[in-house]
Amino acid sequence: MAVATAPMNLTKVAHAGISVSDLDASIAFYTALTGREPVARGTMNSVPFGGAQGLPVARLRYATINIDGLGIDLIQFTEPVGERTNGKANRPGSMHLCFRVDDFDAVHRRMKEAGYDFLGDAYTFIEGEVTPDAALGTRVAYFNDPDGTNLEIIEPKGGFAG
């Protein structure tokens, strides 16, 4: 694939789409995580939309949960049904969705008490491993949704936007 060298200036995010195996379970998970109910739910049965995604057809159920500045589209393909990617952080093509928090310790503690299973210990960026130094002290922790989508909580420090 050739990469264009001219900037496309895509600087605003509308939504993140996450393929799920069980829409109802994912709605429950993301509603509990965000405290927000879906703003849209529905079904789609479309050959043209499938073609736009490189699929022969797109039969799916979906729900959208809006958080500040981002829509999270949860999409369960009923045809064609896909295989789970088991997206580990180091696998090319995997992605993660990061939630910014103001009080890392309080959120991390509440999540652990609620049964969220973090992938490892919480981490704080230290000198010599991050640039710019404005990110020093930034706290992160990673966990997965029911389908293995990588999720993160972050409390940025200094001038780091996160």
PDB file of N, CA and C in Angstrom, residues 15-19 30 70 72 85-98 142-145 148-152:
ATOM      1  N   HIS A  15     -16.085   8.642  15.988  1.00  0.00           N
ATOM      2  CA  HIS A  15     -16.416   7.463  16.783  1.00  0.00           C
ATOM      3  C   HIS A  15     -15.335   6.406  16.624  1.00  0.00           C
ATOM      4  N   ALA A  16     -15.388   5.422  17.506  1.00  0.00           N
ATOM      5  CA  ALA A  16     -14.571   4.216  17.395  1.00  0.00           C
ATOM      6  C   ALA A  16     -15.534   3.056  17.274  1.00  0.00           C
ATOM      7  N   GLY A  17     -15.336   2.218  16.267  1.00  0.00           N
ATOM      8  CA  GLY A  17     -16.186   1.054  16.070  1.00  0.00           C
ATOM      9  C   GLY A  17     -15.510  -0.178  16.635  1.00  0.00           C
ATOM     10  N   ILE A  18     -16.245  -0.950  17.411  1.00  0.00           N
ATOM     11  CA  ILE A  18     -15.703  -2.156  18.031  1.00  0.00           C
ATOM     12  C   ILE A  18     -16.607  -3.329  17.657  1.00  0.00           C
ATOM     13  N   SER A  19     -16.046  -4.311  16.955  1.00  0.00           N
ATOM     14  CA  SER A  19     -16.793  -5.525  16.632  1.00  0.00           C
ATOM     15  C   SER A  19     -16.903  -6.379  17.884  1.00  0.00           C
ATOM     16  N   TYR A  30     -20.130  -1.812  28.485  1.00  0.00           N
ATOM     17  CA  TYR A  30     -19.775  -0.412  28.216  1.00  0.00           C
ATOM     18  C   TYR A  30     -20.696   0.567  28.936  1.00  0.00           C
ATOM     19  N   LEU A  70     -16.654  11.494  21.860  1.00  0.00           N
ATOM     20  CA  LEU A  70     -16.464  10.267  21.086  1.00  0.00           C
ATOM     21  C   LEU A  70     -17.686   9.372  21.182  1.00  0.00           C
ATOM     22  N   ILE A  72     -18.924   5.476  20.784  1.00  0.00           N
ATOM     23  CA  ILE A  72     -18.413   4.107  20.754  1.00  0.00           C
ATOM     24  C   ILE A  72     -19.488   3.260  20.079  1.00  0.00           C
ATOM     25  N   THR A  85     -10.299 -11.843  17.228  1.00  0.00           N
ATOM     26  CA  THR A  85      -8.893 -11.554  16.952  1.00  0.00           C
ATOM     27  C   THR A  85      -7.992 -11.804  18.140  1.00  0.00           C
ATOM     28  N   ASN A  86      -8.568 -11.822  19.338  1.00  0.00           N
ATOM     29  CA  ASN A  86      -7.748 -11.933  20.549  1.00  0.00           C
ATOM     30  C   ASN A  86      -6.615 -10.918  20.508  1.00  0.00           C
ATOM     31  N   GLY A  87      -6.969  -9.672  20.239  1.00  0.00           N
ATOM     32  CA  GLY A  87      -6.004  -8.605  20.017  1.00  0.00           C
ATOM     33  C   GLY A  87      -5.101  -8.317  21.188  1.00  0.00           C
ATOM     34  N   LYS A  88      -3.916  -8.857  21.150  1.00  0.00           N
ATOM     35  CA  LYS A  88      -2.885  -8.519  22.134  1.00  0.00           C
ATOM     36  C   LYS A  88      -2.270  -7.188  21.710  1.00  0.00           C
ATOM     37  N   ALA A  89      -1.766  -6.438  22.658  1.00  0.00           N
ATOM     38  CA  ALA A  89      -1.237  -5.101  22.393  1.00  0.00           C
ATOM     39  C   ALA A  89      -0.100  -5.100  21.374  1.00  0.00           C
ATOM     40  N   ASN A  90       0.651  -6.193  21.284  1.00  0.00           N
ATOM     41  CA  ASN A  90       1.810  -6.209  20.384  1.00  0.00           C
ATOM     42  C   ASN A  90       1.499  -6.777  19.009  1.00  0.00           C
ATOM     43  N   ARG A  91       0.255  -7.070  18.706  1.00  0.00           N
ATOM     44  CA  ARG A  91      -0.107  -7.621  17.398  1.00  0.00           C
ATOM     45  C   ARG A  91      -0.432  -6.489  16.431  1.00  0.00           C
ATOM     46  N   PRO A  92       0.277  -6.428  15.296  1.00  0.00           N
ATOM     47  CA  PRO A  92      -0.028  -5.399  14.305  1.00  0.00           C
ATOM     48  C   PRO A  92      -1.512  -5.432  13.933  1.00  0.00           C
ATOM     49  N   GLY A  93      -2.102  -4.267  13.865  1.00  0.00           N
ATOM     50  CA  GLY A  93      -3.517  -4.150  13.565  1.00  0.00           C
ATOM     51  C   GLY A  93      -4.390  -4.056  14.799  1.00  0.00           C
ATOM     52  N   SER A  94      -3.838  -4.410  15.955  1.00  0.00           N
ATOM     53  CA  SER A  94      -4.644  -4.262  17.163  1.00  0.00           C
ATOM     54  C   SER A  94      -4.665  -2.785  17.543  1.00  0.00           C
ATOM     55  N   MET A  95      -5.637  -2.413  18.299  1.00  0.00           N
ATOM     56  CA  MET A  95      -5.752  -1.027  18.752  1.00  0.00           C
ATOM     57  C   MET A  95      -6.208  -1.039  20.189  1.00  0.00           C
ATOM     58  N   HIS A  96      -6.209   0.135  20.808  1.00  0.00           N
ATOM     59  CA  HIS A  96      -6.818   0.227  22.122  1.00  0.00           C
ATOM     60  C   HIS A  96      -7.581   1.533  22.230  1.00  0.00           C
ATOM     61  N   LEU A  97      -8.550   1.530  23.094  1.00  0.00           N
ATOM     62  CA  LEU A  97      -9.362   2.699  23.374  1.00  0.00           C
ATOM     63  C   LEU A  97      -9.013   3.147  24.779  1.00  0.00           C
ATOM     64  N   CYS A  98      -8.659   4.419  24.915  1.00  0.00           N
ATOM     65  CA  CYS A  98      -8.160   4.936  26.185  1.00  0.00           C
ATOM     66  C   CYS A  98      -9.163   5.917  26.792  1.00  0.00           C
ATOM     67  N   TYR A 142      -4.256  -1.169  31.957  1.00  0.00           N
ATOM     68  CA  TYR A 142      -4.892  -1.777  30.794  1.00  0.00           C
ATOM     69  C   TYR A 142      -5.790  -2.937  31.204  1.00  0.00           C
ATOM     70  N   PHE A 143      -6.882  -3.096  30.459  1.00  0.00           N
ATOM     71  CA  PHE A 143      -7.837  -4.177  30.692  1.00  0.00           C
ATOM     72  C   PHE A 143      -8.533  -4.476  29.367  1.00  0.00           C
ATOM     73  N   ASN A 144      -9.333  -5.519  29.327  1.00  0.00           N
ATOM     74  CA  ASN A 144     -10.028  -5.906  28.103  1.00  0.00           C
ATOM     75  C   ASN A 144     -11.528  -5.883  28.292  1.00  0.00           C
ATOM     76  N   ASP A 145     -12.237  -5.703  27.179  1.00  0.00           N
ATOM     77  CA  ASP A 145     -13.681  -5.862  27.206  1.00  0.00           C
ATOM     78  C   ASP A 145     -13.988  -7.356  27.042  1.00  0.00           C
ATOM     79  N   GLY A 148     -12.048  -9.085  24.287  1.00  0.00           N
ATOM     80  CA  GLY A 148     -10.598  -8.949  24.240  1.00  0.00           C
ATOM     81  C   GLY A 148     -10.110  -7.638  23.650  1.00  0.00           C
ATOM     82  N   THR A 149     -11.005  -6.689  23.397  1.00  0.00           N
ATOM     83  CA  THR A 149     -10.572  -5.376  22.908  1.00  0.00           C
ATOM     84  C   THR A 149      -9.752  -4.709  24.003  1.00  0.00           C
ATOM     85  N   ASN A 150      -8.601  -4.179  23.626  1.00  0.00           N
ATOM     86  CA  ASN A 150      -7.711  -3.531  24.589  1.00  0.00           C
ATOM     87  C   ASN A 150      -8.272  -2.176  25.009  1.00  0.00           C
ATOM     88  N   LEU A 151      -8.377  -1.969  26.302  1.00  0.00           N
ATOM     89  CA  LEU A 151      -8.866  -0.716  26.870  1.00  0.00           C
ATOM     90  C   LEU A 151      -7.857  -0.215  27.879  1.00  0.00           C
ATOM     91  N   GLU A 152      -7.864   1.087  28.104  1.00  0.00           N
ATOM     92  CA  GLU A 152      -6.884   1.712  28.996  1.00  0.00           C
ATOM     93  C   GLU A 152      -7.552   2.833  29.767  1.00  0.00           C
TER      94      GLU A 152
END
